mmCIF file of C-alpha atoms and ligand atoms in Angstrom:
data_model
loop_
_atom_site.group_PDB
_atom_site.id
_atom_site.type_symbol
_atom_site.label_atom_id
_atom_site.label_comp_id
_atom_site.label_asym_id
_atom_site.label_seq_id
_atom_site.Cartn_x
_atom_site.Cartn_y
_atom_site.Cartn_z
ATOM 1 C CA MET A 1 80.146 94.599 143.627
ATOM 2 C CA ASP A 2 79.303 98.248 144.045
ATOM 3 C CA ASP A 3 79.318 100.697 141.165
ATOM 4 C CA LYS A 4 82.884 101.881 141.809
ATOM 5 C CA GLU A 5 84.224 98.318 141.784
ATOM 6 C CA LEU A 6 82.350 97.546 138.581
ATOM 7 C CA GLN A 7 83.779 100.678 136.945
ATOM 8 C CA ASN A 8 87.311 99.709 138.007
ATOM 9 C CA ARG A 9 86.946 96.152 136.756
ATOM 10 C CA PHE A 10 85.572 97.456 133.454
ATOM 11 C CA GLN A 11 88.463 99.890 132.963
ATOM 12 C CA ALA A 12 90.981 97.144 133.878
ATOM 13 C CA GLN A 13 89.430 94.919 131.196
ATOM 14 C CA VAL A 14 89.711 97.729 128.654
ATOM 15 C CA ASP A 15 93.311 98.476 129.670
ATOM 16 C CA ALA A 16 94.213 94.799 129.338
ATOM 17 C CA GLU A 17 92.874 94.876 125.745
ATOM 18 C CA ILE A 18 90.132 92.359 126.549
ATOM 19 C CA LYS A 19 87.134 93.104 124.366
ATOM 20 C CA ILE A 20 83.882 94.176 125.988
ATOM 21 C CA GLU A 21 81.070 91.881 124.867
ATOM 22 C CA PRO A 22 77.298 92.562 124.817
ATOM 23 C CA LYS A 23 76.510 90.735 128.073
ATOM 24 C CA ASP A 24 79.409 92.242 130.035
ATOM 25 C CA TRP A 25 78.719 94.986 132.553
ATOM 26 C CA MET A 26 79.525 98.396 131.068
ATOM 27 C CA PRO A 27 79.023 101.994 132.272
ATOM 28 C CA ASP A 28 75.848 103.583 130.938
ATOM 29 C CA ALA A 29 77.856 106.381 129.345
ATOM 30 C CA TYR A 30 80.030 103.819 127.474
ATOM 31 C CA ARG A 31 76.884 102.144 126.103
ATOM 32 C CA LYS A 32 75.385 105.512 125.206
ATOM 33 C CA THR A 33 78.398 106.872 123.358
ATOM 34 C CA LEU A 34 78.867 103.593 121.494
ATOM 35 C CA ILE A 35 75.233 103.619 120.368
ATOM 36 C CA ARG A 36 75.723 107.241 119.261
ATOM 37 C CA GLN A 37 78.924 106.578 117.309
ATOM 38 C CA MET A 38 77.950 103.187 115.843
ATOM 39 C CA SER A 39 74.490 104.302 114.759
ATOM 40 C CA GLN A 40 75.938 107.449 113.196
ATOM 41 C CA HIS A 41 78.486 105.283 111.452
ATOM 42 C CA ALA A 42 75.704 102.999 110.144
ATOM 43 C CA HIS A 43 73.693 106.005 108.960
ATOM 44 C CA SER A 44 76.784 107.330 107.144
ATOM 45 C CA GLU A 45 77.099 104.088 105.214
ATOM 46 C CA ILE A 46 73.439 104.144 104.194
ATOM 47 C CA VAL A 47 73.230 107.855 103.364
ATOM 48 C CA GLY A 48 76.609 107.497 101.636
ATOM 49 C CA MET A 49 74.962 105.275 99.036
ATOM 50 C CA LEU A 50 72.962 108.228 97.727
ATOM 51 C CA PRO A 51 75.607 110.497 96.123
ATOM 52 C CA GLU A 52 77.089 107.516 94.265
ATOM 53 C CA GLY A 53 73.712 106.015 93.394
ATOM 54 C CA ASN A 54 73.170 109.191 91.384
ATOM 55 C CA TRP A 55 75.737 107.936 88.837
ATOM 56 C CA VAL A 56 74.749 104.276 88.413
ATOM 57 C CA THR A 57 72.704 104.971 85.290
ATOM 58 C CA ARG A 58 75.401 107.230 83.822
ATOM 59 C CA ALA A 59 78.550 105.180 84.441
ATOM 60 C CA PRO A 60 80.687 105.416 81.286
ATOM 61 C CA THR A 61 81.016 101.659 80.629
ATOM 62 C CA LEU A 62 79.276 98.450 81.636
ATOM 63 C CA LYS A 63 82.361 97.428 83.631
ATOM 64 C CA ARG A 64 82.428 100.724 85.567
ATOM 65 C CA LYS A 65 78.706 100.351 86.221
ATOM 66 C CA ALA A 66 79.102 96.810 87.590
ATOM 67 C CA ILE A 67 81.959 97.932 89.863
ATOM 68 C CA LEU A 68 80.002 100.941 91.126
ATOM 69 C CA LEU A 69 76.910 98.830 91.812
ATOM 70 C CA ALA A 70 78.981 96.332 93.785
ATOM 71 C CA LYS A 71 80.550 99.134 95.806
ATOM 72 C CA ILE A 72 77.222 100.758 96.641
ATOM 73 C CA GLN A 73 75.775 97.395 97.669
ATOM 74 C CA ASP A 74 78.797 96.893 99.932
ATOM 75 C CA GLU A 75 78.010 100.202 101.671
ATOM 76 C CA GLY A 76 74.449 98.987 102.269
ATOM 77 C CA GLY A 77 75.901 95.809 103.771
ATOM 78 C CA HIS A 78 78.214 97.837 106.025
ATOM 79 C CA GLY A 79 75.215 99.762 107.310
ATOM 80 C CA LEU A 80 73.487 96.477 108.126
ATOM 81 C CA TYR A 81 76.501 95.020 109.995
ATOM 82 C CA LEU A 82 76.722 98.228 112.004
ATOM 83 C CA TYR A 83 73.003 98.432 112.823
ATOM 84 C CA SER A 84 73.163 94.793 113.950
ATOM 85 C CA ALA A 85 76.260 95.432 116.050
ATOM 86 C CA ALA A 86 74.579 98.482 117.641
ATOM 87 C CA GLU A 87 71.443 96.423 118.397
ATOM 88 C CA THR A 88 73.571 94.268 120.747
ATOM 89 C CA LEU A 89 73.709 97.347 122.985
ATOM 90 C CA GLY A 90 69.949 97.289 123.554
ATOM 91 C CA ILE A 91 68.621 99.716 120.963
ATOM 92 C CA SER A 92 66.356 98.661 118.100
ATOM 93 C CA ARG A 93 66.951 99.385 114.442
ATOM 94 C CA GLU A 94 63.601 101.216 114.364
ATOM 95 C CA GLU A 95 64.776 103.591 117.099
ATOM 96 C CA MET A 96 68.039 104.289 115.301
ATOM 97 C CA ILE A 97 66.320 104.978 112.007
ATOM 98 C CA GLU A 98 63.771 107.206 113.700
ATOM 99 C CA ALA A 99 66.661 109.215 115.202
ATOM 100 C CA LEU A 100 68.178 109.628 111.716
ATOM 101 C CA HIS A 101 64.885 110.686 110.136
ATOM 102 C CA SER A 102 64.082 113.180 112.871
ATOM 103 C CA GLY A 103 67.534 114.778 112.545
ATOM 104 C CA LYS A 104 68.562 113.751 116.076
ATOM 105 C CA ALA A 105 71.297 111.369 114.923
ATOM 106 C CA LYS A 106 74.065 112.579 112.674
ATOM 107 C CA TYR A 107 75.761 111.015 109.668
ATOM 108 C CA SER A 108 79.046 112.031 108.070
ATOM 109 C CA SER A 109 79.087 115.622 106.829
ATOM 110 C CA VAL A 110 80.806 114.556 103.601
ATOM 111 C CA PHE A 111 77.653 113.011 102.149
ATOM 112 C CA ASN A 112 75.925 116.381 102.029
ATOM 113 C CA TYR A 113 77.896 117.466 98.966
ATOM 114 C CA PRO A 114 76.649 116.848 95.415
ATOM 115 C CA THR A 115 78.182 114.525 92.795
ATOM 116 C CA LEU A 116 78.324 116.745 89.729
ATOM 117 C CA ASN A 117 80.310 114.658 87.256
ATOM 118 C CA TRP A 118 81.682 111.132 86.781
ATOM 119 C CA ALA A 119 85.068 112.135 88.226
ATOM 120 C CA ASP A 120 83.286 112.758 91.549
ATOM 121 C CA ILE A 121 82.781 108.995 91.802
ATOM 122 C CA GLY A 122 86.552 108.582 91.528
ATOM 123 C CA ALA A 123 87.144 111.301 94.118
ATOM 124 C CA ILE A 124 84.668 109.722 96.562
ATOM 125 C CA GLY A 125 86.279 106.293 96.252
ATOM 126 C CA TRP A 126 89.825 107.605 96.538
ATOM 127 C CA LEU A 127 89.329 110.296 99.181
ATOM 128 C CA VAL A 128 86.115 109.537 101.089
ATOM 129 C CA ASP A 129 86.704 105.798 101.279
ATOM 130 C CA GLY A 130 90.402 106.521 101.853
ATOM 131 C CA ALA A 131 89.555 108.723 104.843
ATOM 132 C CA ALA A 132 87.027 106.158 106.064
ATOM 133 C CA ILE A 133 89.668 103.384 105.926
ATOM 134 C CA MET A 134 92.133 105.465 107.936
ATOM 135 C CA ASN A 135 89.485 105.895 110.631
ATOM 136 C CA GLN A 136 88.173 102.350 110.413
ATOM 137 C CA VAL A 137 91.518 100.545 110.519
ATOM 138 C CA ALA A 138 91.961 102.173 113.936
ATOM 139 C CA LEU A 139 88.408 101.128 114.854
ATOM 140 C CA MET A 140 89.252 97.462 114.156
ATOM 141 C CA ARG A 141 90.963 97.639 117.570
ATOM 142 C CA THR A 142 88.046 99.382 119.277
ATOM 143 C CA SER A 143 87.200 97.983 122.714
ATOM 144 C CA TYR A 144 83.663 96.798 121.900
ATOM 145 C CA GLY A 145 83.827 93.293 120.394
ATOM 146 C CA PRO A 146 80.936 93.403 117.883
ATOM 147 C CA TYR A 147 82.063 96.822 116.536
ATOM 148 C CA SER A 148 85.666 95.682 116.245
ATOM 149 C CA ARG A 149 84.764 92.465 114.397
ATOM 150 C CA GLY A 150 82.405 94.322 112.055
ATOM 151 C CA MET A 151 85.230 96.706 111.193
ATOM 152 C CA VAL A 152 87.582 93.912 110.104
ATOM 153 C CA ARG A 153 85.246 92.875 107.320
ATOM 154 C CA ILE A 154 84.285 96.434 106.421
ATOM 155 C CA CYS A 155 87.925 97.473 106.024
ATOM 156 C CA LYS A 156 88.627 94.662 103.573
ATOM 157 C CA GLU A 157 85.804 95.887 101.372
ATOM 158 C CA GLU A 158 86.725 99.557 101.749
ATOM 159 C CA SER A 159 90.185 98.829 100.332
ATOM 160 C CA PHE A 160 88.591 97.724 97.080
ATOM 161 C CA HIS A 161 86.451 100.889 97.102
ATOM 162 C CA GLN A 162 89.458 103.138 97.550
ATOM 163 C CA ARG A 163 91.309 101.310 94.776
ATOM 164 C CA GLN A 164 88.402 101.632 92.321
ATOM 165 C CA GLY A 165 88.172 105.378 93.004
ATOM 166 C CA PHE A 166 91.889 105.830 92.415
ATOM 167 C CA ASP A 167 91.598 103.814 89.202
ATOM 168 C CA ILE A 168 88.827 106.089 87.875
ATOM 169 C CA LEU A 169 90.932 109.192 88.533
ATOM 170 C CA TYR A 170 94.089 107.520 87.180
ATOM 171 C CA THR A 171 92.275 106.800 83.915
ATOM 172 C CA LEU A 172 90.801 110.308 83.674
ATOM 173 C CA SER A 173 94.064 112.033 84.534
ATOM 174 C CA ARG A 174 95.746 110.203 81.644
ATOM 175 C CA GLY A 175 92.921 110.937 79.231
ATOM 176 C CA SER A 176 92.101 114.086 77.246
ATOM 177 C CA ALA A 177 92.740 117.571 78.640
ATOM 178 C CA GLU A 178 89.005 117.798 79.342
ATOM 179 C CA GLN A 179 89.028 114.532 81.296
ATOM 180 C CA LYS A 180 92.045 115.616 83.333
ATOM 181 C CA ALA A 181 90.260 118.895 84.090
ATOM 182 C CA MET A 182 87.228 116.938 85.294
ATOM 183 C CA ALA A 183 89.436 114.933 87.647
ATOM 184 C CA GLN A 184 91.063 118.108 88.980
ATOM 185 C CA ASP A 185 87.695 119.794 89.453
ATOM 186 C CA ALA A 186 86.382 116.807 91.437
ATOM 187 C CA LEU A 187 89.509 116.780 93.594
ATOM 188 C CA ASN A 188 89.174 120.520 94.246
ATOM 189 C CA ARG A 189 85.627 120.046 95.520
ATOM 190 C CA TRP A 190 86.132 116.829 97.544
ATOM 191 C CA TRP A 191 89.472 117.492 99.248
ATOM 192 C CA TRP A 192 88.310 119.734 102.067
ATOM 193 C CA PRO A 193 85.056 117.864 102.810
ATOM 194 C CA SER A 194 87.144 114.661 103.026
ATOM 195 C CA ILE A 195 89.539 116.033 105.596
ATOM 196 C CA MET A 196 86.573 117.413 107.552
ATOM 197 C CA MET A 197 85.311 113.824 107.923
ATOM 198 C CA PHE A 198 87.729 113.304 110.823
ATOM 199 C CA GLY A 199 85.748 115.771 112.914
ATOM 200 C CA PRO A 200 86.725 118.847 114.950
ATOM 201 C CA HIS A 201 90.235 119.484 116.248
ATOM 202 C CA ASP A 202 91.083 117.388 119.319
ATOM 203 C CA SER A 203 90.853 120.492 121.483
ATOM 204 C CA GLU A 204 87.240 121.000 120.301
ATOM 205 C CA SER A 205 86.183 117.355 120.286
ATOM 206 C CA THR A 206 83.518 116.702 122.941
ATOM 207 C CA HIS A 207 83.840 112.936 123.130
ATOM 208 C CA SER A 208 87.479 112.201 122.254
ATOM 209 C CA SER A 209 89.184 112.126 125.614
ATOM 210 C CA GLN A 210 86.643 109.801 127.240
ATOM 211 C CA SER A 211 86.367 107.651 124.097
ATOM 212 C CA MET A 212 90.170 107.310 123.984
ATOM 213 C CA LYS A 213 90.240 106.306 127.658
ATOM 214 C CA TRP A 214 87.648 103.634 126.940
ATOM 215 C CA LYS A 215 89.594 102.680 123.799
ATOM 216 C CA ILE A 216 86.499 103.173 121.651
ATOM 217 C CA LYS A 217 88.658 105.552 119.625
ATOM 218 C CA ARG A 218 92.269 104.414 119.241
ATOM 219 C CA LYS A 219 93.554 107.539 117.522
ATOM 220 C CA SER A 220 92.367 111.110 117.859
ATOM 221 C CA ASN A 221 90.630 113.109 115.106
ATOM 222 C CA ASP A 222 93.773 115.176 114.411
ATOM 223 C CA GLU A 223 96.105 112.164 114.399
ATOM 224 C CA LEU A 224 93.936 110.363 111.865
ATOM 225 C CA ARG A 225 93.587 113.485 109.713
ATOM 226 C CA GLN A 226 97.366 113.886 109.657
ATOM 227 C CA ASP A 227 97.875 110.194 108.779
ATOM 228 C CA PHE A 228 95.394 110.542 105.942
ATOM 229 C CA ILE A 229 97.040 113.651 104.502
ATOM 230 C CA ASP A 230 100.508 112.102 104.752
ATOM 231 C CA ALA A 231 99.308 109.003 102.894
ATOM 232 C CA THR A 232 97.319 110.866 100.249
ATOM 233 C CA VAL A 233 99.734 113.575 99.069
ATOM 234 C CA PRO A 234 102.083 111.094 97.315
ATOM 235 C CA GLN A 235 99.059 109.449 95.668
ATOM 236 C CA ALA A 236 97.979 112.814 94.240
ATOM 237 C CA GLU A 237 101.494 113.136 92.804
ATOM 238 C CA VAL A 238 101.102 109.773 91.038
ATOM 239 C CA LEU A 239 97.838 111.063 89.575
ATOM 240 C CA GLY A 240 99.527 114.268 88.458
ATOM 241 C CA LEU A 241 96.789 116.309 90.163
ATOM 242 C CA SER A 242 97.273 119.159 92.594
ATOM 243 C CA LEU A 243 95.668 119.384 96.021
ATOM 244 C CA PRO A 244 93.706 122.602 96.588
ATOM 245 C CA ASP A 245 95.669 123.782 99.624
ATOM 246 C CA PRO A 246 98.424 126.377 99.086
ATOM 247 C CA GLU A 247 99.733 125.733 102.599
ATOM 248 C CA LEU A 248 100.325 122.038 102.024
ATOM 249 C CA LYS A 249 104.050 121.466 102.489
ATOM 250 C CA TRP A 250 106.359 118.730 103.804
ATOM 251 C CA ASN A 251 107.748 119.625 107.211
ATOM 252 C CA GLU A 252 111.148 117.957 107.595
ATOM 253 C CA GLU A 253 111.253 118.557 111.323
ATOM 254 C CA ARG A 254 107.823 117.083 112.047
ATOM 255 C CA GLN A 255 108.171 114.433 109.325
ATOM 256 C CA HIS A 256 104.585 115.253 108.354
ATOM 257 C CA TYR A 257 102.808 117.513 105.887
ATOM 258 C CA ASP A 258 101.701 120.897 107.174
ATOM 259 C CA PHE A 259 98.329 121.948 105.823
ATOM 260 C CA GLY A 260 95.939 124.888 105.835
ATOM 261 C CA GLU A 261 93.076 125.472 108.260
ATOM 262 C CA ILE A 262 89.738 123.843 107.604
ATOM 263 C CA ASN A 263 86.763 126.122 107.155
ATOM 264 C CA TRP A 264 85.110 125.185 110.454
ATOM 265 C CA GLU A 265 82.188 127.476 109.851
ATOM 266 C CA GLU A 266 81.328 125.437 106.768
ATOM 267 C CA PHE A 267 81.872 122.167 108.673
ATOM 268 C CA TRP A 268 79.489 123.071 111.508
ATOM 269 C CA SER A 269 76.940 124.499 109.121
ATOM 270 C CA VAL A 270 76.866 121.183 107.219
ATOM 271 C CA VAL A 271 76.761 119.175 110.475
ATOM 272 C CA LYS A 272 73.814 121.284 111.658
ATOM 273 C CA GLY A 273 71.817 120.433 108.529
ATOM 274 C CA ASN A 274 72.568 123.350 106.230
ATOM 275 C CA GLY A 275 74.916 121.753 103.693
ATOM 276 C CA PRO A 276 74.130 121.762 99.975
ATOM 277 C CA CYS A 277 72.307 118.383 100.084
ATOM 278 C CA ASN A 278 71.246 117.733 103.716
ATOM 279 C CA ARG A 279 67.537 118.158 103.039
ATOM 280 C CA GLU A 280 67.657 116.120 99.834
ATOM 281 C CA ARG A 281 69.525 113.254 101.542
ATOM 282 C CA LEU A 282 67.100 112.989 104.459
ATOM 283 C CA ALA A 283 64.091 113.274 102.158
ATOM 284 C CA ALA A 284 65.475 110.413 100.023
ATOM 285 C CA ARG A 285 66.000 108.226 103.109
ATOM 286 C CA ARG A 286 62.510 108.937 104.461
ATOM 287 C CA LYS A 287 60.942 108.184 101.074
ATOM 288 C CA ALA A 288 62.867 104.890 100.758
ATOM 289 C CA TYR A 289 61.780 103.936 104.277
ATOM 290 C CA ASP A 290 58.120 104.686 103.615
ATOM 291 C CA GLU A 291 58.161 102.883 100.295
ATOM 292 C CA GLY A 292 59.781 99.857 101.939
ATOM 293 C CA ALA A 293 57.071 99.547 104.607
ATOM 294 C CA TRP A 294 55.344 96.717 102.754
ATOM 295 C CA VAL A 295 58.596 94.721 102.615
ATOM 296 C CA ARG A 296 59.081 95.045 106.378
ATOM 297 C CA GLU A 297 55.435 94.067 106.986
ATOM 298 C CA ALA A 298 55.694 91.051 104.681
ATOM 299 C CA ALA A 299 58.993 89.932 106.193
ATOM 300 C CA SER A 300 57.748 90.197 109.764
ATOM 301 C CA ALA A 301 54.446 88.469 108.881
ATOM 302 C CA TYR A 302 56.444 85.585 107.389
ATOM 303 C CA ALA A 303 58.712 85.418 110.428
ATOM 304 C CA LYS A 304 55.648 85.389 112.715
ATOM 305 C CA LYS A 305 53.984 82.618 110.708
ATOM 306 C CA LYS A 306 57.187 80.547 110.738
ATOM 307 C CA LYS A 307 57.412 80.916 114.518
ATOM 308 C CA GLU A 308 53.757 79.850 114.961
ATOM 309 C CA GLN A 309 54.360 76.799 112.764
ATOM 310 C CA THR A 310 57.462 75.850 114.751
ATOM 311 C CA ILE A 311 55.553 76.119 118.046
ATOM 312 C CA ALA A 312 52.573 74.163 116.647
ATOM 313 C CA GLY A 313 54.541 71.379 115.106
HETATM 314 N N1 BYC B 401 80.149 114.680 110.258
HETATM 315 O O1 BYC B 401 83.466 114.837 119.891
HETATM 316 P P1 BYC B 401 83.605 114.528 118.454
HETATM 317 C C1 BYC B 401 81.849 105.411 104.336
HETATM 318 C C2 BYC B 401 80.094 115.368 115.324
HETATM 319 S S1 BYC B 401 80.836 105.895 105.615
HETATM 320 C C3 BYC B 401 79.088 114.845 111.076
HETATM 321 O O2 BYC B 401 84.990 114.492 117.879
HETATM 322 P P2 BYC B 401 83.394 111.641 118.106
HETATM 323 C C4 BYC B 401 81.378 105.538 102.952
HETATM 324 C C5 BYC B 401 80.138 114.238 116.365
HETATM 325 O O3 BYC B 401 79.226 113.187 116.032
HETATM 326 C C6 BYC B 401 81.805 105.765 107.091
HETATM 327 N N2 BYC B 401 79.227 115.014 112.418
HETATM 328 O O4 BYC B 401 82.831 113.143 118.131
HETATM 329 C C7 BYC B 401 80.058 105.318 102.640
HETATM 330 C C8 BYC B 401 79.777 114.994 117.618
HETATM 331 O O5 BYC B 401 78.381 115.260 117.648
HETATM 332 P P3 BYC B 401 77.363 114.405 118.627
HETATM 333 C C9 BYC B 401 81.990 107.077 107.772
HETATM 334 C C10 BYC B 401 80.472 114.963 112.923
HETATM 335 O O6 BYC B 401 82.236 110.721 117.931
HETATM 336 C C11 BYC B 401 79.604 105.527 101.338
HETATM 337 C C12 BYC B 401 80.435 116.360 117.403
HETATM 338 O O7 BYC B 401 80.613 116.497 116.006
HETATM 339 N N3 BYC B 401 82.766 106.892 108.966
HETATM 340 O O8 BYC B 401 82.901 104.972 104.612
HETATM 341 O O9 BYC B 401 84.323 111.375 119.238
HETATM 342 C C13 BYC B 401 80.484 105.912 100.338
HETATM 343 C C14 BYC B 401 81.775 116.469 118.117
HETATM 344 O O10 BYC B 401 82.741 115.526 117.560
HETATM 345 C C15 BYC B 401 81.599 114.772 112.113
HETATM 346 C C16 BYC B 401 82.267 107.042 110.220
HETATM 347 O O11 BYC B 401 81.102 107.307 110.402
HETATM 348 C C17 BYC B 401 81.416 114.632 110.730
HETATM 349 N N4 BYC B 401 82.428 114.468 109.873
HETATM 350 O O12 BYC B 401 84.299 111.598 116.767
HETATM 351 C C18 BYC B 401 81.813 106.102 100.656
HETATM 352 C C19 BYC B 401 83.247 106.859 111.352
HETATM 353 N N5 BYC B 401 82.705 114.783 112.914
HETATM 354 O O13 BYC B 401 77.517 112.937 118.225
HETATM 355 C C20 BYC B 401 82.272 105.907 101.945
HETATM 356 C C21 BYC B 401 82.655 106.572 112.716
HETATM 357 C C22 BYC B 401 82.268 114.982 114.166
HETATM 358 O O14 BYC B 401 77.798 114.648 120.039
HETATM 359 N N6 BYC B 401 82.653 107.706 113.587
HETATM 360 N N7 BYC B 401 80.928 115.100 114.182
HETATM 361 O O15 BYC B 401 75.991 114.907 118.307
HETATM 362 C C23 BYC B 401 83.753 108.183 114.227
HETATM 363 O O16 BYC B 401 84.845 107.647 114.103
HETATM 364 C C24 BYC B 401 83.582 109.367 115.139
HETATM 365 O O17 BYC B 401 82.232 109.445 115.524
HETATM 366 C C25 BYC B 401 84.057 110.724 114.502
HETATM 367 C C26 BYC B 401 83.742 111.861 115.502
HETATM 368 C C27 BYC B 401 85.543 110.670 114.252
HETATM 369 C C28 BYC B 401 83.303 111.003 113.207
#
């Protein structure tokens, strides 16, 4: 088959909702954009462990600490599923990590904000994991088989994360006036970064239209952002907290909430590496990688020895 025929057969497979698997023919640009998105997704999970890790030693009770530890370990696991799924596209984990450390690959802008008090852990679980679920439920139907299957498991775990975050804020918002103020302060700081997670407006999104055609993305950035806001406003009402957007209002005609404009200058500044914690986050990842070199060496030496023994005997 010539290239045109291969392209047509590929698109027909996508249109028929038949998953693309690692050994199937795929356009180079499909492979490239999947590697870009999946590796960035994996990096987000791993870098996302850092803001929460900051509170493990200061969790208010043993139970909260155990829950937080489990959640952070889940995020590490998600990163590993995603790196493995991306490796099926012909890139190595080393190459992906090198791209993160050199600043070539991105990770979600939201993890470049600091966690200043315990309520931030609630806000991350409720809002950041909540936004991630909205995006990832759509990605369960993504056209690439290994990504789609990874997402099914990830989403199950993210639901627990979102629930634990809501529970922290629910407890604080029914506590003392000081605790309620902490919850409100965390919500004020995390709301806008959370809705920025969905990326630029559709009209500004470089990859959306092609990714939607290839069914890598099943919903656009703006559609997902709207779904998230519509789902989250009633939850804020249950908490008795107010969302920091004076333009947030139910629109009867649209049957959706209207909301204010995102500060895009801030968004792009954070994406380009100038957020409050970008440098700290990358430095922490590089340090962890360097300090883990001996583990990788030991593990690969063991694997090599095992292989030699199998061949010999
Ligand atoms: N931050 O053309 P567009 C978690 C970039 S972690 C940074 O719309 P696309 C958790 C974008 O990459 C899970 N960069 O791109 C963990 C592109 O630049 P490049 C987080 C962003 O790919 C711990 C450019 O802007 N979820 O759950 O079609 C604790 C133009 O954008 C951002 C994921 O990673 C951003 N927010 O759509 C708690 C989801 N937005 O690549 C929780 C997976 C855009 O050309 N990723 N950019 O250099 C996706 O679904 C898509 O990649 C996006 C962007 C919706 C993010």
